[in-house]
Amino acid sequence: MGRFAPSTTGEAHPGTLLAALLAWLDARAAGGRIVLRLENLDHTRCRPAWAPQMIADLAWLGLDWDGVVEQSARRRDHEDALDRLAAAGRLYPCTCSRRDRTGGRRAPDGGWAYPNTCRARPLPAAGWRASTDALRVRLDDGPIALVDEGGLDLTQDPAAEMGDPIVVRRDGVLAYQLVVVVDDAASGVTRVVRGKDIAPSTATQVALQRLLGLPTPAYRHHLLLVEAHGDKLAKLHGSAPATALRARYTGDELCGLLAHAIGLTPAAVPIRPAVLVPHFDWSRVRRDDLVTRWDGSLSYSA
Ligand SMILES: [Zn+2]
């Protein structure tokens, strides 16, 4: 079972559609199933209208799903996991601000590592739900050995290198690292195919799976579409929203462009994703990030 799990914090962009295509091809080429999970817990960033639009944009590209899960409907399961972590003595409130970490140790994801400062703090007597501080999970110390299917070495001591993850934000929103693990297990996900930007979080997620007694899926991290920002490259984001893409291309045209750009087809001709399935092979998929430009049309430079 595979999954594609976009957050519904805005319109799909070319990077979203490429990630969806790759996760879908990975599942379908193996004769497997795949669910679409809409990550919509962050009510400060997600709008309800983005969810149906994401489904429509993915259908426009030619992708279908064996189920659609809205993360916000899974609150009980998420709270169960938090209850179990609290009962095991793993949850603690963190009163640190972002500024407290700044200038400390750099984490593998480029941010600042959390030095587990508040580990000794107790939960409120009334339980984790009564906390007005952010909550973190005390991970086991020590390395987690991990190499993904593409050969990317993700071995890490997540408690030391990243720091204990936040699982409930100060504003009560349940945080990514925990819910992704709980939701993957609930859907029976055995393969996680996603962009390289998430790769540094994998060891933290495996550590959480172990604490909760959940299985670890196979992981594969793929290239990103990036764009130039001054002399830096950043993940391509808002510059080419799906409404603009759909006004410029048919779904088959965009699928053909993406498939050619990553090495799956010899020419950028319109193609249905289903036509790519019989010959899909990760060894043919480009590994390096792809510099992408949007100026009314999409263009790439190697
Ligand atoms: Zn703290």
PDB file of C-alpha atoms and ligand atoms in Angstrom:
ATOM      1  CA  MET A   1       0.000   0.000   0.000  1.00  0.00           C
ATOM      2  CA  GLY A   2       1.353   3.379  -1.016  1.00  0.00           C
ATOM      3  CA  ARG A   3       0.188   6.882  -0.174  1.00  0.00           C
ATOM      4  CA  PHE A   4       0.407  10.418  -1.386  1.00  0.00           C
ATOM      5  CA  ALA A   5       0.005  12.921   1.421  1.00  0.00           C
ATOM      6  CA  PRO A   6      -0.030  16.578   0.363  1.00  0.00           C
ATOM      7  CA  SER A   7      -0.835  19.302   2.852  1.00  0.00           C
ATOM      8  CA  THR A   8      -3.770  21.398   1.748  1.00  0.00           C
ATOM      9  CA  THR A   9      -2.142  24.728   2.507  1.00  0.00           C
ATOM     10  CA  GLY A  10      -2.586  26.017  -1.027  1.00  0.00           C
ATOM     11  CA  GLU A  11      -3.017  24.967  -4.599  1.00  0.00           C
ATOM     12  CA  ALA A  12      -1.064  22.093  -6.067  1.00  0.00           C
ATOM     13  CA  HIS A  13       2.064  23.240  -7.930  1.00  0.00           C
ATOM     14  CA  PRO A  14       4.319  21.331 -10.348  1.00  0.00           C
ATOM     15  CA  GLY A  15       6.305  19.817  -7.467  1.00  0.00           C
ATOM     16  CA  THR A  16       3.103  18.529  -5.850  1.00  0.00           C
ATOM     17  CA  LEU A  17       1.993  16.990  -9.122  1.00  0.00           C
ATOM     18  CA  LEU A  18       5.389  15.385  -9.746  1.00  0.00           C
ATOM     19  CA  ALA A  19       5.429  13.906  -6.230  1.00  0.00           C
ATOM     20  CA  ALA A  20       1.902  12.564  -6.755  1.00  0.00           C
ATOM     21  CA  LEU A  21       2.844  11.072 -10.125  1.00  0.00           C
ATOM     22  CA  LEU A  22       5.908   9.303  -8.703  1.00  0.00           C
ATOM     23  CA  ALA A  23       4.092   7.881  -5.672  1.00  0.00           C
ATOM     24  CA  TRP A  24       1.251   6.732  -7.928  1.00  0.00           C
ATOM     25  CA  LEU A  25       3.587   5.137 -10.513  1.00  0.00           C
ATOM     26  CA  ASP A  26       5.539   3.394  -7.751  1.00  0.00           C
ATOM     27  CA  ALA A  27       2.327   1.785  -6.493  1.00  0.00           C
ATOM     28  CA  ARG A  28       0.679   1.021  -9.812  1.00  0.00           C
ATOM     29  CA  ALA A  29       3.816  -0.414 -11.454  1.00  0.00           C
ATOM     30  CA  ALA A  30       3.946  -2.962  -8.628  1.00  0.00           C
ATOM     31  CA  GLY A  31       0.233  -3.716  -9.039  1.00  0.00           C
ATOM     32  CA  GLY A  32      -0.322  -2.079  -5.668  1.00  0.00           C
ATOM     33  CA  ARG A  33      -2.881   0.246  -4.154  1.00  0.00           C
ATOM     34  CA  ILE A  34      -2.426   3.836  -3.049  1.00  0.00           C
ATOM     35  CA  VAL A  35      -4.407   6.205  -0.856  1.00  0.00           C
ATOM     36  CA  LEU A  36      -4.569   9.969  -0.998  1.00  0.00           C
ATOM     37  CA  ARG A  37      -4.245  11.571   2.423  1.00  0.00           C
ATOM     38  CA  LEU A  38      -5.044  15.245   2.713  1.00  0.00           C
ATOM     39  CA  GLU A  39      -2.960  16.731   5.504  1.00  0.00           C
ATOM     40  CA  ASN A  40      -5.210  19.470   6.774  1.00  0.00           C
ATOM     41  CA  LEU A  41      -4.618  19.642  10.527  1.00  0.00           C
ATOM     42  CA  ASP A  42      -3.015  23.063  10.543  1.00  0.00           C
ATOM     43  CA  HIS A  43      -6.100  25.250  10.633  1.00  0.00           C
ATOM     44  CA  THR A  44      -3.900  28.342  10.640  1.00  0.00           C
ATOM     45  CA  ARG A  45      -2.649  27.452   7.124  1.00  0.00           C
ATOM     46  CA  CYS A  46      -5.196  25.074   5.536  1.00  0.00           C
ATOM     47  CA  ARG A  47      -8.433  26.221   3.954  1.00  0.00           C
ATOM     48  CA  PRO A  48     -11.328  23.769   3.441  1.00  0.00           C
ATOM     49  CA  ALA A  49     -11.597  24.714  -0.240  1.00  0.00           C
ATOM     50  CA  TRP A  50      -8.066  23.451  -0.947  1.00  0.00           C
ATOM     51  CA  ALA A  51      -8.992  19.811  -0.237  1.00  0.00           C
ATOM     52  CA  PRO A  52     -11.525  19.277  -3.059  1.00  0.00           C
ATOM     53  CA  GLN A  53      -9.359  21.356  -5.345  1.00  0.00           C
ATOM     54  CA  MET A  54      -6.353  19.103  -4.645  1.00  0.00           C
ATOM     55  CA  ILE A  55      -8.462  16.037  -5.499  1.00  0.00           C
ATOM     56  CA  ALA A  56      -9.667  17.688  -8.708  1.00  0.00           C
ATOM     57  CA  ASP A  57      -6.163  18.770  -9.760  1.00  0.00           C
ATOM     58  CA  LEU A  58      -4.784  15.255  -9.254  1.00  0.00           C
ATOM     59  CA  ALA A  59      -7.697  13.787 -11.243  1.00  0.00           C
ATOM     60  CA  TRP A  60      -6.979  16.335 -13.978  1.00  0.00           C
ATOM     61  CA  LEU A  61      -3.431  14.972 -14.183  1.00  0.00           C
ATOM     62  CA  GLY A  62      -4.880  11.463 -14.595  1.00  0.00           C
ATOM     63  CA  LEU A  63      -4.296   9.990 -11.128  1.00  0.00           C
ATOM     64  CA  ASP A  64      -6.810   7.861  -9.229  1.00  0.00           C
ATOM     65  CA  TRP A  65      -6.842   6.616  -5.638  1.00  0.00           C
ATOM     66  CA  ASP A  66      -7.998   3.582  -3.700  1.00  0.00           C
ATOM     67  CA  GLY A  67      -9.243   5.825  -0.915  1.00  0.00           C
ATOM     68  CA  VAL A  68      -9.138   9.410   0.283  1.00  0.00           C
ATOM     69  CA  VAL A  69      -8.377  10.171   3.934  1.00  0.00           C
ATOM     70  CA  GLU A  70      -8.825  13.567   5.510  1.00  0.00           C
ATOM     71  CA  GLN A  71      -6.378  13.859   8.345  1.00  0.00           C
ATOM     72  CA  SER A  72      -8.715  16.096  10.336  1.00  0.00           C
ATOM     73  CA  ALA A  73     -11.218  13.212  10.559  1.00  0.00           C
ATOM     74  CA  ARG A  74      -8.668  11.057  12.376  1.00  0.00           C
ATOM     75  CA  ARG A  75      -8.367  13.056  15.587  1.00  0.00           C
ATOM     76  CA  ARG A  76      -9.389  10.137  17.844  1.00  0.00           C
ATOM     77  CA  ASP A  77      -6.610   7.915  16.548  1.00  0.00           C
ATOM     78  CA  HIS A  78      -4.113  10.732  16.992  1.00  0.00           C
ATOM     79  CA  GLU A  79      -5.266  11.322  20.573  1.00  0.00           C
ATOM     80  CA  ASP A  80      -5.050   7.583  21.305  1.00  0.00           C
ATOM     81  CA  ALA A  81      -1.394   7.660  20.278  1.00  0.00           C
ATOM     82  CA  LEU A  82      -0.794  10.664  22.536  1.00  0.00           C
ATOM     83  CA  ASP A  83      -2.533   8.860  25.424  1.00  0.00           C
ATOM     84  CA  ARG A  84      -0.218   5.901  24.946  1.00  0.00           C
ATOM     85  CA  LEU A  85       2.880   8.072  24.828  1.00  0.00           C
ATOM     86  CA  ALA A  86       1.743   9.930  27.942  1.00  0.00           C
ATOM     87  CA  ALA A  87       1.072   6.656  29.768  1.00  0.00           C
ATOM     88  CA  ALA A  88       4.575   5.513  28.855  1.00  0.00           C
ATOM     89  CA  GLY A  89       6.036   8.694  30.353  1.00  0.00           C
ATOM     90  CA  ARG A  90       7.227   9.946  26.970  1.00  0.00           C
ATOM     91  CA  LEU A  91       5.380  13.278  26.714  1.00  0.00           C
ATOM     92  CA  TYR A  92       6.646  16.469  28.262  1.00  0.00           C
ATOM     93  CA  PRO A  93       5.771  20.157  27.989  1.00  0.00           C
ATOM     94  CA  CYS A  94       8.316  22.443  26.360  1.00  0.00           C
ATOM     95  CA  THR A  95       8.404  26.115  27.266  1.00  0.00           C
ATOM     96  CA  CYS A  96      11.281  27.030  24.975  1.00  0.00           C
ATOM     97  CA  SER A  97      10.906  29.571  22.213  1.00  0.00           C
ATOM     98  CA  ARG A  98      12.416  29.329  18.777  1.00  0.00           C
ATOM     99  CA  ARG A  99      14.904  31.943  19.871  1.00  0.00           C
ATOM    100  CA  ASP A 100      16.216  29.620  22.610  1.00  0.00           C
ATOM    101  CA  ARG A 101      17.473  27.200  19.919  1.00  0.00           C
ATOM    102  CA  THR A 102      18.918  29.781  17.578  1.00  0.00           C
ATOM    103  CA  GLY A 103      22.694  29.683  17.456  1.00  0.00           C
ATOM    104  CA  GLY A 104      22.827  26.193  18.942  1.00  0.00           C
ATOM    105  CA  ARG A 105      23.396  23.007  17.002  1.00  0.00           C
ATOM    106  CA  ARG A 106      22.429  22.763  13.326  1.00  0.00           C
ATOM    107  CA  ALA A 107      19.983  19.937  12.593  1.00  0.00           C
ATOM    108  CA  PRO A 108      20.206  17.717   9.469  1.00  0.00           C
ATOM    109  CA  ASP A 109      17.180  19.530   8.009  1.00  0.00           C
ATOM    110  CA  GLY A 110      18.985  22.866   8.136  1.00  0.00           C
ATOM    111  CA  GLY A 111      17.062  24.203  11.131  1.00  0.00           C
ATOM    112  CA  TRP A 112      18.244  24.408  14.717  1.00  0.00           C
ATOM    113  CA  ALA A 113      18.295  21.212  16.745  1.00  0.00           C
ATOM    114  CA  TYR A 114      16.273  21.168  19.953  1.00  0.00           C
ATOM    115  CA  PRO A 115      18.659  20.313  22.838  1.00  0.00           C
ATOM    116  CA  ASN A 116      15.953  18.473  24.835  1.00  0.00           C
ATOM    117  CA  THR A 117      16.104  21.161  27.499  1.00  0.00           C
ATOM    118  CA  CYS A 118      12.684  20.451  29.026  1.00  0.00           C
ATOM    119  CA  ARG A 119      12.861  16.652  29.224  1.00  0.00           C
ATOM    120  CA  ALA A 120      12.534  16.668  33.015  1.00  0.00           C
ATOM    121  CA  ARG A 121       9.361  18.777  33.038  1.00  0.00           C
ATOM    122  CA  PRO A 122       6.248  16.889  34.149  1.00  0.00           C
ATOM    123  CA  LEU A 123       2.932  16.933  32.345  1.00  0.00           C
ATOM    124  CA  PRO A 124       0.119  18.839  34.064  1.00  0.00           C
ATOM    125  CA  ALA A 125      -1.577  16.730  36.757  1.00  0.00           C
ATOM    126  CA  ALA A 126      -4.764  16.812  34.666  1.00  0.00           C
ATOM    127  CA  GLY A 127      -2.954  15.204  31.723  1.00  0.00           C
ATOM    128  CA  TRP A 128      -1.506  16.251  28.400  1.00  0.00           C
ATOM    129  CA  ARG A 129      -4.769  17.800  27.191  1.00  0.00           C
ATOM    130  CA  ALA A 130      -4.457  20.415  29.946  1.00  0.00           C
ATOM    131  CA  SER A 131      -1.072  21.632  28.757  1.00  0.00           C
ATOM    132  CA  THR A 132      -0.863  25.196  27.532  1.00  0.00           C
ATOM    133  CA  ASP A 133       2.717  24.589  26.385  1.00  0.00           C
ATOM    134  CA  ALA A 134       3.852  22.669  23.340  1.00  0.00           C
ATOM    135  CA  LEU A 135       4.336  18.944  23.962  1.00  0.00           C
ATOM    136  CA  ARG A 136       7.329  16.913  22.889  1.00  0.00           C
ATOM    137  CA  VAL A 137       8.087  13.188  22.851  1.00  0.00           C
ATOM    138  CA  ARG A 138      11.201  11.929  24.602  1.00  0.00           C
ATOM    139  CA  LEU A 139      12.832   9.685  21.998  1.00  0.00           C
ATOM    140  CA  ASP A 140      15.272   6.919  22.832  1.00  0.00           C
ATOM    141  CA  ASP A 141      18.853   8.133  22.603  1.00  0.00           C
ATOM    142  CA  GLY A 142      21.099   6.467  20.049  1.00  0.00           C
ATOM    143  CA  PRO A 143      21.421   6.041  16.298  1.00  0.00           C
ATOM    144  CA  ILE A 144      18.826   4.624  13.950  1.00  0.00           C
ATOM    145  CA  ALA A 145      20.449   2.893  10.980  1.00  0.00           C
ATOM    146  CA  LEU A 146      18.476   3.606   7.839  1.00  0.00           C
ATOM    147  CA  VAL A 147      19.178   3.606   4.094  1.00  0.00           C
ATOM    148  CA  ASP A 148      16.281   4.304   1.770  1.00  0.00           C
ATOM    149  CA  GLU A 149      15.556   2.338  -1.415  1.00  0.00           C
ATOM    150  CA  GLY A 150      17.396   4.869  -3.547  1.00  0.00           C
ATOM    151  CA  GLY A 151      20.543   4.391  -1.453  1.00  0.00           C
ATOM    152  CA  LEU A 152      20.127   7.637   0.493  1.00  0.00           C
ATOM    153  CA  ASP A 153      21.763   7.148   3.903  1.00  0.00           C
ATOM    154  CA  LEU A 154      19.336   8.476   6.507  1.00  0.00           C
ATOM    155  CA  THR A 155      21.170   7.068   9.514  1.00  0.00           C
ATOM    156  CA  GLN A 156      20.781   9.520  12.354  1.00  0.00           C
ATOM    157  CA  ASP A 157      20.602   9.840  16.116  1.00  0.00           C
ATOM    158  CA  PRO A 158      17.330  11.758  15.963  1.00  0.00           C
ATOM    159  CA  ALA A 159      17.127  12.590  19.672  1.00  0.00           C
ATOM    160  CA  ALA A 160      20.542  14.244  19.540  1.00  0.00           C
ATOM    161  CA  GLU A 161      20.733  15.525  15.962  1.00  0.00           C
ATOM    162  CA  MET A 162      17.173  16.843  15.569  1.00  0.00           C
ATOM    163  CA  GLY A 163      16.018  16.831  19.176  1.00  0.00           C
ATOM    164  CA  ASP A 164      12.798  15.433  20.587  1.00  0.00           C
ATOM    165  CA  PRO A 165       9.971  16.326  18.182  1.00  0.00           C
ATOM    166  CA  ILE A 166       7.002  18.528  18.986  1.00  0.00           C
ATOM    167  CA  VAL A 167       3.823  16.476  18.727  1.00  0.00           C
ATOM    168  CA  VAL A 168       1.317  19.063  19.953  1.00  0.00           C
ATOM    169  CA  ARG A 169       1.913  22.717  19.219  1.00  0.00           C
ATOM    170  CA  ARG A 170       1.287  25.434  21.741  1.00  0.00           C
ATOM    171  CA  ASP A 171      -1.904  26.344  19.839  1.00  0.00           C
ATOM    172  CA  GLY A 172      -3.158  22.758  20.157  1.00  0.00           C
ATOM    173  CA  VAL A 173      -2.526  21.722  16.542  1.00  0.00           C
ATOM    174  CA  LEU A 174      -1.181  18.176  16.376  1.00  0.00           C
ATOM    175  CA  ALA A 175       2.195  18.218  14.673  1.00  0.00           C
ATOM    176  CA  TYR A 176       3.397  16.472  11.568  1.00  0.00           C
ATOM    177  CA  GLN A 177       5.918  13.916  12.874  1.00  0.00           C
ATOM    178  CA  LEU A 178       3.433  12.023  15.026  1.00  0.00           C
ATOM    179  CA  VAL A 179       0.324  12.100  12.877  1.00  0.00           C
ATOM    180  CA  VAL A 180       2.194  11.014   9.743  1.00  0.00           C
ATOM    181  CA  VAL A 181       3.336   7.881  11.558  1.00  0.00           C
ATOM    182  CA  VAL A 182      -0.088   7.128  13.041  1.00  0.00           C
ATOM    183  CA  ASP A 183      -1.917   7.717   9.756  1.00  0.00           C
ATOM    184  CA  ASP A 184       0.480   5.647   7.649  1.00  0.00           C
ATOM    185  CA  ALA A 185       0.032   2.703  10.016  1.00  0.00           C
ATOM    186  CA  ALA A 186      -3.768   3.090  10.085  1.00  0.00           C
ATOM    187  CA  SER A 187      -3.897   2.935   6.270  1.00  0.00           C
ATOM    188  CA  GLY A 188      -1.594  -0.084   6.160  1.00  0.00           C
ATOM    189  CA  VAL A 189       1.043   1.882   4.255  1.00  0.00           C
ATOM    190  CA  THR A 190       4.053  -0.264   3.391  1.00  0.00           C
ATOM    191  CA  ARG A 191       5.789   2.126   0.976  1.00  0.00           C
ATOM    192  CA  VAL A 192       6.454   5.829   1.491  1.00  0.00           C
ATOM    193  CA  VAL A 193       7.567   7.667  -1.652  1.00  0.00           C
ATOM    194  CA  ARG A 194       8.149  11.384  -1.107  1.00  0.00           C
ATOM    195  CA  GLY A 195      10.443  14.292  -1.819  1.00  0.00           C
ATOM    196  CA  LYS A 196      13.986  14.571  -0.520  1.00  0.00           C
ATOM    197  CA  ASP A 197      13.062  17.596   1.576  1.00  0.00           C
ATOM    198  CA  ILE A 198      11.377  15.250   4.073  1.00  0.00           C
ATOM    199  CA  ALA A 199      14.293  12.787   4.194  1.00  0.00           C
ATOM    200  CA  PRO A 200      15.948  14.289   7.331  1.00  0.00           C
ATOM    201  CA  SER A 201      12.725  13.594   9.292  1.00  0.00           C
ATOM    202  CA  THR A 202      12.683   9.884   8.517  1.00  0.00           C
ATOM    203  CA  ALA A 203      14.783   8.745  11.484  1.00  0.00           C
ATOM    204  CA  THR A 204      12.531  10.716  13.856  1.00  0.00           C
ATOM    205  CA  GLN A 205       9.492   9.031  12.328  1.00  0.00           C
ATOM    206  CA  VAL A 206      11.059   5.576  12.664  1.00  0.00           C
ATOM    207  CA  ALA A 207      11.843   6.348  16.316  1.00  0.00           C
ATOM    208  CA  LEU A 208       8.179   7.258  16.874  1.00  0.00           C
ATOM    209  CA  GLN A 209       7.033   4.078  15.089  1.00  0.00           C
ATOM    210  CA  ARG A 210       9.171   2.043  17.489  1.00  0.00           C
ATOM    211  CA  LEU A 211       7.763   3.839  20.547  1.00  0.00           C
ATOM    212  CA  LEU A 212       4.220   3.142  19.357  1.00  0.00           C
ATOM    213  CA  GLY A 213       4.902  -0.436  18.238  1.00  0.00           C
ATOM    214  CA  LEU A 214       4.058   0.396  14.614  1.00  0.00           C
ATOM    215  CA  PRO A 215       5.707  -1.165  11.551  1.00  0.00           C
ATOM    216  CA  THR A 216       8.283   0.790   9.525  1.00  0.00           C
ATOM    217  CA  PRO A 217       7.435   1.098   5.828  1.00  0.00           C
ATOM    218  CA  ALA A 218       9.981   1.079   3.014  1.00  0.00           C
ATOM    219  CA  TYR A 219      11.102   4.619   2.155  1.00  0.00           C
ATOM    220  CA  ARG A 220      12.180   6.241  -1.085  1.00  0.00           C
ATOM    221  CA  HIS A 221      12.983   9.945  -1.479  1.00  0.00           C
ATOM    222  CA  HIS A 222      12.902  11.527  -4.911  1.00  0.00           C
ATOM    223  CA  LEU A 223      14.161  14.666  -6.618  1.00  0.00           C
ATOM    224  CA  LEU A 224      12.570  18.063  -6.097  1.00  0.00           C
ATOM    225  CA  LEU A 225      11.644  20.776  -8.530  1.00  0.00           C
ATOM    226  CA  VAL A 226      13.546  23.867  -7.447  1.00  0.00           C
ATOM    227  CA  GLU A 227      13.699  27.433  -8.629  1.00  0.00           C
ATOM    228  CA  ALA A 228      16.304  30.144  -8.401  1.00  0.00           C
ATOM    229  CA  HIS A 229      15.883  32.757  -5.655  1.00  0.00           C
ATOM    230  CA  GLY A 230      18.786  35.129  -6.133  1.00  0.00           C
ATOM    231  CA  ASP A 231      21.839  32.870  -6.006  1.00  0.00           C
ATOM    232  CA  LYS A 232      20.029  30.178  -3.997  1.00  0.00           C
ATOM    233  CA  LEU A 233      17.771  27.326  -5.090  1.00  0.00           C
ATOM    234  CA  ALA A 234      14.562  26.713  -3.199  1.00  0.00           C
ATOM    235  CA  LYS A 235      11.745  24.233  -3.574  1.00  0.00           C
ATOM    236  CA  LEU A 236       9.401  25.414  -6.316  1.00  0.00           C
ATOM    237  CA  HIS A 237       6.293  26.589  -4.593  1.00  0.00           C
ATOM    238  CA  GLY A 238       3.681  29.197  -5.213  1.00  0.00           C
ATOM    239  CA  SER A 239       4.910  30.520  -8.531  1.00  0.00           C
ATOM    240  CA  ALA A 240       2.976  28.076 -10.735  1.00  0.00           C
ATOM    241  CA  PRO A 241      -0.333  27.199  -9.062  1.00  0.00           C
ATOM    242  CA  ALA A 242      -2.581  24.510 -10.529  1.00  0.00           C
ATOM    243  CA  THR A 243      -5.099  27.032 -11.853  1.00  0.00           C
ATOM    244  CA  ALA A 244      -2.364  28.602 -13.982  1.00  0.00           C
ATOM    245  CA  LEU A 245      -1.053  25.203 -15.087  1.00  0.00           C
ATOM    246  CA  ARG A 246      -4.540  24.044 -16.056  1.00  0.00           C
ATOM    247  CA  ALA A 247      -5.124  27.205 -18.045  1.00  0.00           C
ATOM    248  CA  ARG A 248      -1.910  26.578 -20.004  1.00  0.00           C
ATOM    249  CA  TYR A 249      -1.836  22.766 -20.391  1.00  0.00           C
ATOM    250  CA  THR A 250      -4.046  19.714 -20.621  1.00  0.00           C
ATOM    251  CA  GLY A 251      -3.394  17.088 -17.944  1.00  0.00           C
ATOM    252  CA  ASP A 252      -1.742  14.847 -20.552  1.00  0.00           C
ATOM    253  CA  GLU A 253       0.494  17.686 -21.720  1.00  0.00           C
ATOM    254  CA  LEU A 254       1.718  18.437 -18.211  1.00  0.00           C
ATOM    255  CA  CYS A 255       2.182  14.734 -17.448  1.00  0.00           C
ATOM    256  CA  GLY A 256       4.253  14.444 -20.637  1.00  0.00           C
ATOM    257  CA  LEU A 257       6.373  17.456 -19.655  1.00  0.00           C
ATOM    258  CA  LEU A 258       7.050  16.113 -16.161  1.00  0.00           C
ATOM    259  CA  ALA A 259       7.727  12.566 -17.356  1.00  0.00           C
ATOM    260  CA  HIS A 260      10.225  13.795 -19.924  1.00  0.00           C
ATOM    261  CA  ALA A 261      11.907  16.210 -17.507  1.00  0.00           C
ATOM    262  CA  ILE A 262      12.705  13.399 -15.048  1.00  0.00           C
ATOM    263  CA  GLY A 263      13.892  10.932 -17.686  1.00  0.00           C
ATOM    264  CA  LEU A 264      10.902   8.641 -18.113  1.00  0.00           C
ATOM    265  CA  THR A 265      10.191   9.438 -21.766  1.00  0.00           C
ATOM    266  CA  PRO A 266      12.419  10.411 -24.717  1.00  0.00           C
ATOM    267  CA  ALA A 267      10.258  13.400 -25.686  1.00  0.00           C
ATOM    268  CA  ALA A 268       7.818  15.789 -24.011  1.00  0.00           C
ATOM    269  CA  VAL A 269       4.699  14.534 -25.747  1.00  0.00           C
ATOM    270  CA  PRO A 270       1.249  14.372 -24.115  1.00  0.00           C
ATOM    271  CA  ILE A 271       0.792  11.127 -22.208  1.00  0.00           C
ATOM    272  CA  ARG A 272      -1.581   9.584 -19.653  1.00  0.00           C
ATOM    273  CA  PRO A 273       0.027   8.456 -16.384  1.00  0.00           C
ATOM    274  CA  ALA A 274      -1.483   4.995 -16.954  1.00  0.00           C
ATOM    275  CA  VAL A 275       0.579   4.649 -20.141  1.00  0.00           C
ATOM    276  CA  LEU A 276       3.770   5.118 -18.095  1.00  0.00           C
ATOM    277  CA  VAL A 277       2.933   2.274 -15.704  1.00  0.00           C
ATOM    278  CA  PRO A 278       4.184  -0.792 -17.639  1.00  0.00           C
ATOM    279  CA  HIS A 279       7.669   0.659 -18.166  1.00  0.00           C
ATOM    280  CA  PHE A 280       8.093   2.561 -14.909  1.00  0.00           C
ATOM    281  CA  ASP A 281      11.452   1.874 -13.309  1.00  0.00           C
ATOM    282  CA  TRP A 282      13.153   3.984 -10.616  1.00  0.00           C
ATOM    283  CA  SER A 283      16.535   3.409 -12.290  1.00  0.00           C
ATOM    284  CA  ARG A 284      15.352   5.695 -15.100  1.00  0.00           C
ATOM    285  CA  VAL A 285      14.182   8.500 -12.815  1.00  0.00           C
ATOM    286  CA  ARG A 286      16.544  11.462 -12.550  1.00  0.00           C
ATOM    287  CA  ARG A 287      18.056  11.764  -9.081  1.00  0.00           C
ATOM    288  CA  ASP A 288      19.265  15.367  -8.982  1.00  0.00           C
ATOM    289  CA  ASP A 289      16.874  18.210  -8.291  1.00  0.00           C
ATOM    290  CA  LEU A 290      15.598  19.958 -11.381  1.00  0.00           C
ATOM    291  CA  VAL A 291      15.780  23.729 -11.792  1.00  0.00           C
ATOM    292  CA  THR A 292      12.387  24.801 -13.056  1.00  0.00           C
ATOM    293  CA  ARG A 293      11.092  28.107 -14.370  1.00  0.00           C
ATOM    294  CA  TRP A 294       7.573  29.363 -14.783  1.00  0.00           C
ATOM    295  CA  ASP A 295       6.985  32.301 -17.070  1.00  0.00           C
ATOM    296  CA  GLY A 296       3.554  31.324 -18.350  1.00  0.00           C
ATOM    297  CA  SER A 297       5.047  28.005 -19.440  1.00  0.00           C
ATOM    298  CA  LEU A 298       7.201  25.507 -17.576  1.00  0.00           C
ATOM    299  CA  SER A 299      10.816  25.115 -18.592  1.00  0.00           C
ATOM    300  CA  TYR A 300      13.691  23.149 -17.140  1.00  0.00           C
ATOM    301  CA  SER A 301      17.443  23.400 -17.108  1.00  0.00           C
ATOM    302  CA  ALA A 302      19.566  20.390 -16.257  1.00  0.00           C
TER     303      ALA A 302
HETATM  304 ZN    ZN B   1      11.939  23.139  25.847  1.00  0.00          ZN
END
